[in-house]
XYZ file of C-alpha atoms in Angstrom:
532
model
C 99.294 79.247 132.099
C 100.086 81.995 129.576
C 104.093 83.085 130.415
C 104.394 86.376 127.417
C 108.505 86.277 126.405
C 110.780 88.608 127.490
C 112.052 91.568 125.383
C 115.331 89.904 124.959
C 115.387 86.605 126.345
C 118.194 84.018 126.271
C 120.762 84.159 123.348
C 122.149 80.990 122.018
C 124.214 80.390 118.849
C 124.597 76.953 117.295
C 128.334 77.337 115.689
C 130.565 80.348 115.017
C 128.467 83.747 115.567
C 127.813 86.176 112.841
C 124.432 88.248 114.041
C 125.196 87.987 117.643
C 129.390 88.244 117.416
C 130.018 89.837 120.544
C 126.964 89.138 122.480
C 129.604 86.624 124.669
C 131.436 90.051 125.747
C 128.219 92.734 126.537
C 125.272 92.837 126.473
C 125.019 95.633 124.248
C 127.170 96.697 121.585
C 127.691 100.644 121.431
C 129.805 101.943 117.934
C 133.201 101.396 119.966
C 132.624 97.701 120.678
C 130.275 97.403 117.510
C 133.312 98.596 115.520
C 135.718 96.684 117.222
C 134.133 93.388 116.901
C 132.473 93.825 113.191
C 135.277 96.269 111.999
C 134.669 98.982 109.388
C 132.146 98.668 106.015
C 132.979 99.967 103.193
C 130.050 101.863 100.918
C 128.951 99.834 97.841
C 127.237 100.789 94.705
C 123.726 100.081 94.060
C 124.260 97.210 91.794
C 126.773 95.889 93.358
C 124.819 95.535 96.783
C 122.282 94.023 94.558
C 123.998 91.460 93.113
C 125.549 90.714 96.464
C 122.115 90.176 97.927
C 121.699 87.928 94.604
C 124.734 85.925 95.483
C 124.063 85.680 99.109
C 120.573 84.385 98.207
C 118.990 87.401 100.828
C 115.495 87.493 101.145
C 113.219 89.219 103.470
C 113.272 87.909 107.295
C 110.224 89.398 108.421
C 108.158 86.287 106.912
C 107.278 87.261 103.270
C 110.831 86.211 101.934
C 110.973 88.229 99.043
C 114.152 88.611 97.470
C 116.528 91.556 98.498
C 118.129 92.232 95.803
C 115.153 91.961 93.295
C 113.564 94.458 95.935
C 116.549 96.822 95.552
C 116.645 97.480 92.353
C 112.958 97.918 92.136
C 113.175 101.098 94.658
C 116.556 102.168 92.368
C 115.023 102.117 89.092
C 111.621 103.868 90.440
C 113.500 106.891 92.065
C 115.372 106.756 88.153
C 111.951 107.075 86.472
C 110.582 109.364 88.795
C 113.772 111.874 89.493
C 112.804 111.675 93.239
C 115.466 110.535 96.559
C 114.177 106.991 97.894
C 113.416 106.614 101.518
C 115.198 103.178 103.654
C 112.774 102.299 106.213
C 113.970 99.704 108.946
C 111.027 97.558 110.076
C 111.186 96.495 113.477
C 107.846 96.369 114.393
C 107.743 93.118 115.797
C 103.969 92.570 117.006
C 103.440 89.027 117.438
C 103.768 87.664 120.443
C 106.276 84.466 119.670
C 108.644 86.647 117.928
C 111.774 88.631 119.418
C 114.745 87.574 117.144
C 114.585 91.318 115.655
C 113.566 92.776 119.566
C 116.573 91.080 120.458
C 118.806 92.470 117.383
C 117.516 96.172 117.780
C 118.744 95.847 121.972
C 121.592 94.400 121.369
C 123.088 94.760 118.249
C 121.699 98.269 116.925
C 125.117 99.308 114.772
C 124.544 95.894 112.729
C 120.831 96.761 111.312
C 122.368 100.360 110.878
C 125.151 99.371 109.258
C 122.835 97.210 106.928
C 120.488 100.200 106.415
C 123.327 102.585 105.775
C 125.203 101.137 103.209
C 121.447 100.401 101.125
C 120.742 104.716 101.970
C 123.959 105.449 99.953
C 124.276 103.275 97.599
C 120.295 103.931 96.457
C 121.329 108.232 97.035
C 118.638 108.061 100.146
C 118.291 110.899 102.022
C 115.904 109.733 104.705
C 116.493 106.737 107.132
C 112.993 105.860 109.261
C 113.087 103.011 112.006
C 110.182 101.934 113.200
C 109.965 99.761 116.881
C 106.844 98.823 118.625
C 108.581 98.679 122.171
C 110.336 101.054 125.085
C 113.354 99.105 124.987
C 113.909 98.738 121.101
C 113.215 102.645 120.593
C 115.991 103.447 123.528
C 118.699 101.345 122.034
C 117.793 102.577 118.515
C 117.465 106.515 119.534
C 121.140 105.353 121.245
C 122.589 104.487 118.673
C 121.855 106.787 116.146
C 123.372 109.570 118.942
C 126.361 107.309 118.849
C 126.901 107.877 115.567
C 125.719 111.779 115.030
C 122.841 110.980 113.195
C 118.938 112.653 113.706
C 116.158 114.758 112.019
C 117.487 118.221 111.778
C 117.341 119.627 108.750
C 120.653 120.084 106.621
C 122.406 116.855 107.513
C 123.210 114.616 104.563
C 120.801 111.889 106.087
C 118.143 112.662 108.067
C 117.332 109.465 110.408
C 114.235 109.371 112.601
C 112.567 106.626 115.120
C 108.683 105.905 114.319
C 106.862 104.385 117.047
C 104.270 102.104 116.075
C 101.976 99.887 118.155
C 102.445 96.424 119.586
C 100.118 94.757 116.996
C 100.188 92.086 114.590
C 98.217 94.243 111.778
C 100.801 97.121 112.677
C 104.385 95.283 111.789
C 102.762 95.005 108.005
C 104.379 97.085 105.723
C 101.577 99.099 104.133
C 101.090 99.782 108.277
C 104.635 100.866 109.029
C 104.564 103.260 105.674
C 101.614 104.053 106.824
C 102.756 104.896 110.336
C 105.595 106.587 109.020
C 103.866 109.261 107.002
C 101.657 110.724 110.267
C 98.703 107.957 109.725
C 97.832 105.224 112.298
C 99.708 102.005 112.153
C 97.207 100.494 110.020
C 96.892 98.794 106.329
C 95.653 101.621 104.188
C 93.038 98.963 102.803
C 95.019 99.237 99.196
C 97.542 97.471 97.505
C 100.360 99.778 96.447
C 104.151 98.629 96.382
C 106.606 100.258 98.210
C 109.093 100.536 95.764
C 106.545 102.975 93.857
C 104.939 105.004 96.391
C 106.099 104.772 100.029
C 106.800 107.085 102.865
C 105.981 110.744 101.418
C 105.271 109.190 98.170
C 108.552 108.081 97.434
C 110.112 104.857 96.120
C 110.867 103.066 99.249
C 113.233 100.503 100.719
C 111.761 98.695 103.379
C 113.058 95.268 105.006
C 112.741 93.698 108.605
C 115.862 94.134 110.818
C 117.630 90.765 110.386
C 117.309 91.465 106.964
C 119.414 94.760 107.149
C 122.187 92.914 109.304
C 122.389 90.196 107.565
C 123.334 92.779 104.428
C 125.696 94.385 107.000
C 126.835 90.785 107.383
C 127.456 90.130 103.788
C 129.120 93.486 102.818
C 131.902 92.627 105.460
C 132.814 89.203 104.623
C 131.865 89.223 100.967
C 129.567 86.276 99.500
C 132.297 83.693 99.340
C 132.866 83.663 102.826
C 128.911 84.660 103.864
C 128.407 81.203 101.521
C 130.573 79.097 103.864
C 128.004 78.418 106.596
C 124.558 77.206 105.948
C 123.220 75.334 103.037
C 124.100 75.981 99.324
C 120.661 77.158 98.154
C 120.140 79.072 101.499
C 123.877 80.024 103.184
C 124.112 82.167 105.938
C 122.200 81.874 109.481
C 118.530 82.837 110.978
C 117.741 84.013 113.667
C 114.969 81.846 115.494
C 112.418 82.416 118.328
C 111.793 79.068 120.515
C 109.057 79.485 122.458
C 106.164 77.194 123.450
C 106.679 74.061 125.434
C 110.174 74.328 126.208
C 112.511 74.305 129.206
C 114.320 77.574 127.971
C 112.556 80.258 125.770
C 115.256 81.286 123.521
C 116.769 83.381 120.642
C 119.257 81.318 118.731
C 121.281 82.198 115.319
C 121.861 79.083 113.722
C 123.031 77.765 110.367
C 120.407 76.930 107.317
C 120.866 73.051 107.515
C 120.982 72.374 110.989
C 117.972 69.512 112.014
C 115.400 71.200 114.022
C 114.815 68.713 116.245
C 118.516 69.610 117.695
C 117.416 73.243 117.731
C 114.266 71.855 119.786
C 116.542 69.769 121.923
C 118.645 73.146 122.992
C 115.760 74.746 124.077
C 114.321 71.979 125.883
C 111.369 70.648 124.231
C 109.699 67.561 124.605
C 111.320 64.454 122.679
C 107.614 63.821 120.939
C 105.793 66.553 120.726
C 102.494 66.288 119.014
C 103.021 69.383 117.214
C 105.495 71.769 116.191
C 104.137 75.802 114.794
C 106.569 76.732 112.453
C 106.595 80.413 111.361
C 104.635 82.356 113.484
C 100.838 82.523 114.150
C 100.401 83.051 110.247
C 102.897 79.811 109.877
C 101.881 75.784 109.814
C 101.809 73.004 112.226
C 103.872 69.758 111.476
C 104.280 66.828 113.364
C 106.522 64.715 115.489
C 107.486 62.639 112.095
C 107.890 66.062 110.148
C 110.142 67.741 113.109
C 111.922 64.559 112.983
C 113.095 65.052 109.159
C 113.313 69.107 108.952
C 116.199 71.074 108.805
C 116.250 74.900 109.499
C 115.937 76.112 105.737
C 112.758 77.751 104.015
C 112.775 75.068 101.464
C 112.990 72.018 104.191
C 110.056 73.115 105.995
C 108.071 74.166 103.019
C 108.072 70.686 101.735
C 107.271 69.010 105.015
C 103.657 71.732 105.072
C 105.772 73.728 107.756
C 107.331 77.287 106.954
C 110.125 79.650 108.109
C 108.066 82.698 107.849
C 109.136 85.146 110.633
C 111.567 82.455 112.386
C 109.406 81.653 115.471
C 109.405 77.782 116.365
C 106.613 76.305 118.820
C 106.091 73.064 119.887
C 103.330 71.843 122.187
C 103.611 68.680 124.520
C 101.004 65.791 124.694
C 99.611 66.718 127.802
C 97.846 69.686 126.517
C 94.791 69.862 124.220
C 96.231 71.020 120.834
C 93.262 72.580 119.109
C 92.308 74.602 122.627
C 96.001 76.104 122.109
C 94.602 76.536 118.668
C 91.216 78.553 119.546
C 93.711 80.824 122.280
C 95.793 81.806 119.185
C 92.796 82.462 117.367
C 91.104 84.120 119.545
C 93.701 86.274 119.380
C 94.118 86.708 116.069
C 90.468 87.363 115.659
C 90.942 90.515 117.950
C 93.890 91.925 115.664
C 91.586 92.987 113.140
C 92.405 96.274 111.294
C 87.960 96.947 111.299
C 88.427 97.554 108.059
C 87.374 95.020 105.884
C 84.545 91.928 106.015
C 87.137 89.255 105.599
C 88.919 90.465 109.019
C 86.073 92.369 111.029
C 83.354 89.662 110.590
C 85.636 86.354 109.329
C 88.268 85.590 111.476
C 86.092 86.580 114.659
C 83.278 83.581 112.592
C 86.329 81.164 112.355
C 87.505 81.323 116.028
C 83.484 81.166 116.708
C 83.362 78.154 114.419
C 86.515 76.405 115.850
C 84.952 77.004 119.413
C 81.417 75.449 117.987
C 83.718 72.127 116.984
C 85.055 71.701 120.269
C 81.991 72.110 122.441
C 80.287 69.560 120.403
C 79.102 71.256 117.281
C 79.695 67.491 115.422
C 80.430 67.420 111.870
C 77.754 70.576 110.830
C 80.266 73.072 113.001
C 83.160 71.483 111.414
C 81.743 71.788 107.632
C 80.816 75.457 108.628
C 84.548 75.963 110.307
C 86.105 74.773 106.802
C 83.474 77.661 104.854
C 84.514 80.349 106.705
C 87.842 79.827 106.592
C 87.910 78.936 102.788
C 85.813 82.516 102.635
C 88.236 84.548 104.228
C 91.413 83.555 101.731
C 92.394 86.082 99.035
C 89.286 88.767 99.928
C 91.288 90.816 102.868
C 92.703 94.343 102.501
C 95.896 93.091 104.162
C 98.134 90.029 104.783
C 96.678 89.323 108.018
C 93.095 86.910 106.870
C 95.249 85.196 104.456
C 98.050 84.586 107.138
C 94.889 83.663 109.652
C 93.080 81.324 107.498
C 96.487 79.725 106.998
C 96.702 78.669 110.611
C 93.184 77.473 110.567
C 93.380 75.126 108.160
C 96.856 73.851 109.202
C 95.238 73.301 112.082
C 92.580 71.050 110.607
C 94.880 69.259 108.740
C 97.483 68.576 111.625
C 95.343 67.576 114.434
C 92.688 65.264 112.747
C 92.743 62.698 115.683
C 91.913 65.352 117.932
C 89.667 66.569 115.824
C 87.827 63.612 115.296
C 87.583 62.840 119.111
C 85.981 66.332 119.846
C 83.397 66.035 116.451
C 82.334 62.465 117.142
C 82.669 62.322 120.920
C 82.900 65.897 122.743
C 86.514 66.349 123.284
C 89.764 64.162 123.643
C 89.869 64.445 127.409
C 93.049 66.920 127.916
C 92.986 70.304 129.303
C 94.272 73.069 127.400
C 97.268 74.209 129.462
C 98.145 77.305 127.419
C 101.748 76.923 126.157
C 101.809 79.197 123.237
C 102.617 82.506 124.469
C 100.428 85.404 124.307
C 99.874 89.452 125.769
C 98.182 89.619 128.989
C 95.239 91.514 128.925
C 95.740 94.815 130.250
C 98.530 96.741 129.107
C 99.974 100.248 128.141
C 98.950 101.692 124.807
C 95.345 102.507 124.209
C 95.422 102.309 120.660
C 92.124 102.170 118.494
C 91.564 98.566 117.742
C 93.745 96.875 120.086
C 92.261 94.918 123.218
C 90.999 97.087 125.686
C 91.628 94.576 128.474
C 87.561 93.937 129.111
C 85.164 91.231 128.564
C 81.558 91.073 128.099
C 79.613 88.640 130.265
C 76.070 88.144 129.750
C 73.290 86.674 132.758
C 71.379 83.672 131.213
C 68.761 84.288 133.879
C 68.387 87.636 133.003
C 68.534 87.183 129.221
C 65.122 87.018 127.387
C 66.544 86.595 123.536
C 65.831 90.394 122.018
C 68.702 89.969 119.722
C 69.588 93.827 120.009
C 73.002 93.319 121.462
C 74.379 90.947 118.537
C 72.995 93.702 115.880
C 74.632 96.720 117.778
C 78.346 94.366 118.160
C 78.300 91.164 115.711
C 81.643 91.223 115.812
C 81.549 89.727 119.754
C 78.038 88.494 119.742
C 75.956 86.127 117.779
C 72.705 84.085 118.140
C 72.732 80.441 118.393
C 70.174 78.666 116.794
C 67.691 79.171 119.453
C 68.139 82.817 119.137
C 69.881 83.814 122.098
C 73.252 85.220 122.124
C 76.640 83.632 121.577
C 78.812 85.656 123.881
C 83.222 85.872 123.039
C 84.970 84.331 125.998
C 87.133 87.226 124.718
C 88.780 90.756 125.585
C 87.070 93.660 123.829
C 88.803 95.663 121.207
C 89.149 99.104 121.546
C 87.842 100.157 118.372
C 84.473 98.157 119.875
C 84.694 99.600 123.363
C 81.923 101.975 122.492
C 79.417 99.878 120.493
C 80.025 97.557 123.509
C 79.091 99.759 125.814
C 76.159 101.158 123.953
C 74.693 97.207 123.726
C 75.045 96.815 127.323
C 72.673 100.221 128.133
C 70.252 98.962 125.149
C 69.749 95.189 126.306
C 66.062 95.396 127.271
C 67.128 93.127 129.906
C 69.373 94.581 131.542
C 71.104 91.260 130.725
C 74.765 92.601 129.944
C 77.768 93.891 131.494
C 81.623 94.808 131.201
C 84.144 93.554 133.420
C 87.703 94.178 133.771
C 89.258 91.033 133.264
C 92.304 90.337 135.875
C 95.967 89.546 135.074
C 96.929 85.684 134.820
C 99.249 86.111 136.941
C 98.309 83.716 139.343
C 94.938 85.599 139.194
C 90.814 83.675 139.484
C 89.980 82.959 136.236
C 86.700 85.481 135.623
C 83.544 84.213 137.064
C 81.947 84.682 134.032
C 83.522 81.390 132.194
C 81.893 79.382 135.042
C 78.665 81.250 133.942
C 78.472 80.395 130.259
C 77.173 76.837 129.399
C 79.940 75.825 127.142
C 76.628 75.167 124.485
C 76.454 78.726 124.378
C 79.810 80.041 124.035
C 81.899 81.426 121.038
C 85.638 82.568 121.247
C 85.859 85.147 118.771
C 89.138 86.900 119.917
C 91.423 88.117 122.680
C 94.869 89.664 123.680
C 97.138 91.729 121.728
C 100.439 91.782 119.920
């Protein structure tokens, strides 16, 4: 079972509304109802917004957390030094598949983020406001709502506003990528670190936040921080917005106070009483357990000292009935897949790890688990981007979280459950053809064809590898794009005419390919799949 969310699933809101005021009376706010609801927001100067991020306690909702207001003046006193206008760029590229808290923001609250972004263009002296979306119904609303409110690209207005497009990856929501993105280059990490708030879109200082972030500003600047400090926790007032996904009854997006005990959150969305493991934070987040979920409250500090983690607000528990470090190797699999190409870490690593986490639970024993632990420890601090750090994160969480399970597939071959697929991922097969994104096709090899030549894992050793026999290791996994050709080019060079490409079907009630029936699981190594 793989069930991908919605664009904008089910809304909830545990106490009063501030995000998603008005979401009980449309299902969209235009300006008129946007203004009516929210009311006007009066401009602010630079330090001032600062120092009402400060009081507010704001920091970053796309998963990083940095500080807002620390972030603000950064961009202000670059564009000082430098004499140059600063750029506000809106990130709402939301790639990975368990998030849609900012999906469901951009649909149905677009004036809020605007507001947010607004308010941070004047009082910095911006002249250029970018958005960037990843999806068809995030860049309608958005293109919408900047109409509602006169706003575009043509030269001689006081702001110039524009919608970037950017794909549906996980490698593509990263900052460096949207900048990137923004300034005619593919959504990709430039494979250098620069900061934004130096050098950004067209070189210039630049503001760039998630979309929560923006309307939570919005938010802030209306009610002022006394009131914003009301709801939620001292350290961390206000609301977030979550993703539930997983195994619940209800896939939801739900604004809820910092405080609140997550296992009530859980409860709302229909989640199993005792699950065996909740992902906190995303597919770069942690797993904690029944106990943990049990104790946590919705804050960054509760779940950082339980080994969990807010990160970009998606929540995912997984029942007993399903095999927790199978859900595991799906989500790395894909992750392994979402490789920029661009550096050894990513390219050769993460595609290693999933191979190594695969090797564990086919009955590698304790030499596939001592390798697994390498190659993720190899991976940490060496990539050109967030995503290996973020990756190796969720491996080792992984190995810490499940060790029961992990014991019973080292010492004995597996803990006896199936792996029912809970976590939600892309379906292969989909719109975009971007370079480096799944291209919806598998490579299957035939063992009674396949004499051991070796040629096919030099030509794609990203997908392929040789066991310790010497034959090939094949990915029970969908082919990049960005491999597509060196794929095809090992499949017309195996001497044995061993190799082929299929188009893999939709899981919608589809066979599951013949070719998993053909691989002795011995021989196979899941080194990446799907998109996001």
């Amino acid at each position: 079972m793989n069930t991908p969310l919605p664009d904008v699933p089910e809304v909830r809101v545990v106490g009063l509304p501030q995000l998603t005021q008005g979401f009980d009376l449309v299902e969209r706010l235009d300006l008129p109802m946007h203004l009516k609801v929210h009311g006007p927001l009066e401009p602010m100067t630079g330090e001032r917004l600062a120092q009402l991020a400060d009081d507010i306690s704001l920091r970053g909702r796309g998963g990083a957390g940095f500080p807002f207001g620390q972030k603000l003046r950064a961009v202000a006193k670059s564009a000082i030094r430098r004499g140059v206008r600063p750029v506000v760029v809106v990130n709402g590229s939301e790639g990975e598949p368990a998030c849609r808290k900012d999906t469901v923001l951009l649909n149905r609250a677009p004036h809020l983020i605007l507001d947010g972004a607004l308010i941070a263009a004047e009082a910095l002296g911006a002249r250029t406001l970018v958005i960037a979306v990843t999806r068809n119904s995030t860049e309608i609303s958005i293109r919408a709502a900047l109409a509602e409110r006169g706003l575009s690209d043509r030269r001689g207005q006081q702001l110039r506003a524009r919608v970037v497009r950017t794909p549906e990856r996980m490698v593509s929501g990263e900052a460096s990528s949207v900048i990137r993105a923004v300034n005619g280059g593919p959504a990709l990490p430039p494979g250098r670190r620069e900061r934004a708030s130096d050098t950004g879109v067209g070189g210039a200082p630049t503001l760039l936040s998630n979309a929560e972030t923006f309307a939570q500003l919005a938010v802030g600047a209306r009610i002022g921080a006394r009131r914003y400090s009301h709801t939620g926790l001292e350290t961390e007032p206000g609301t977030v917005m979550l993703t539930i996904s997983g195994a619940v009854a209800r896939p939801m997006v739900v604004e809820v106070p910092t405080g609140v005990p997550l296992r009530y959150v859980l409860q709302l969305a229909g989640a199993p009483p005792l699950p065996q493991g909740v992902l906190t934070g995303g597919y770069h987040g942690n797993w904690i357990d029944a106990m943990a979920v049990n104790e946590a409250l919705v804050s960054r500090e509760s779940l950082a000292s339980l080994g969990g983690a807010l990160g970009a607000g998606a929540i995912l528990p997984i029942g007993p009935e399903t095999c927790p470090l199978g859900e595991a190797l799906r989500v790395a699999n894909w992750l392994a897949a979402e490789t920029a190409g661009q550096c050894g870490p990513c390219k050769l690593g993460l595609p290693a790890a999933a191979g190594g986490l695969s090797d564990v639970m086919n009955g590698g024993g304790p030499a596939a688990l001592e390798a697994l632990r390498e190659v993720t420890q190899a991976v940490k601090g060496r990539g050109a981007c967030k995503h290996p750090d973020g990756s190796a994160r969720f491996f080792a969480s992984t190995l810490s979280a499940f060790t029961d399970d992990l014991a019973a597939h080292v010492l004995h071959g597996g803990c006896g459950r199936e792996t029912t697929g809970v976590l939600p991922l892309p379906l292969p097969g989909y719109e975009e053809a971007e370079e480096s994104i799944p291209s919806g096709e598998k490579v299957f090899i035939d063992w009674t064809l396949c004499q051991g030549h070796g040629l096919c894992a030099d030509i794609i050793p990203e997908l392929i590898r040789l066991n310790p026999d010497g034959f090939p290791s094949v990915a029970d996994a969908v082919v990049p794009m960005h491999l597509k050709g060196a794929t095809q080019r090992a499949v017309r060079r195996c001497p044995a005419l061993a190799m082929r490409i299929e188009q893999m079907p939709s899981e919608r009630g589809g066979p599951a390919p013949s070719g998993r029936r053909e691989l002795p699981s011995s021989n196979r190594k899941a080194l990446g799949s799907g998109r996001g």
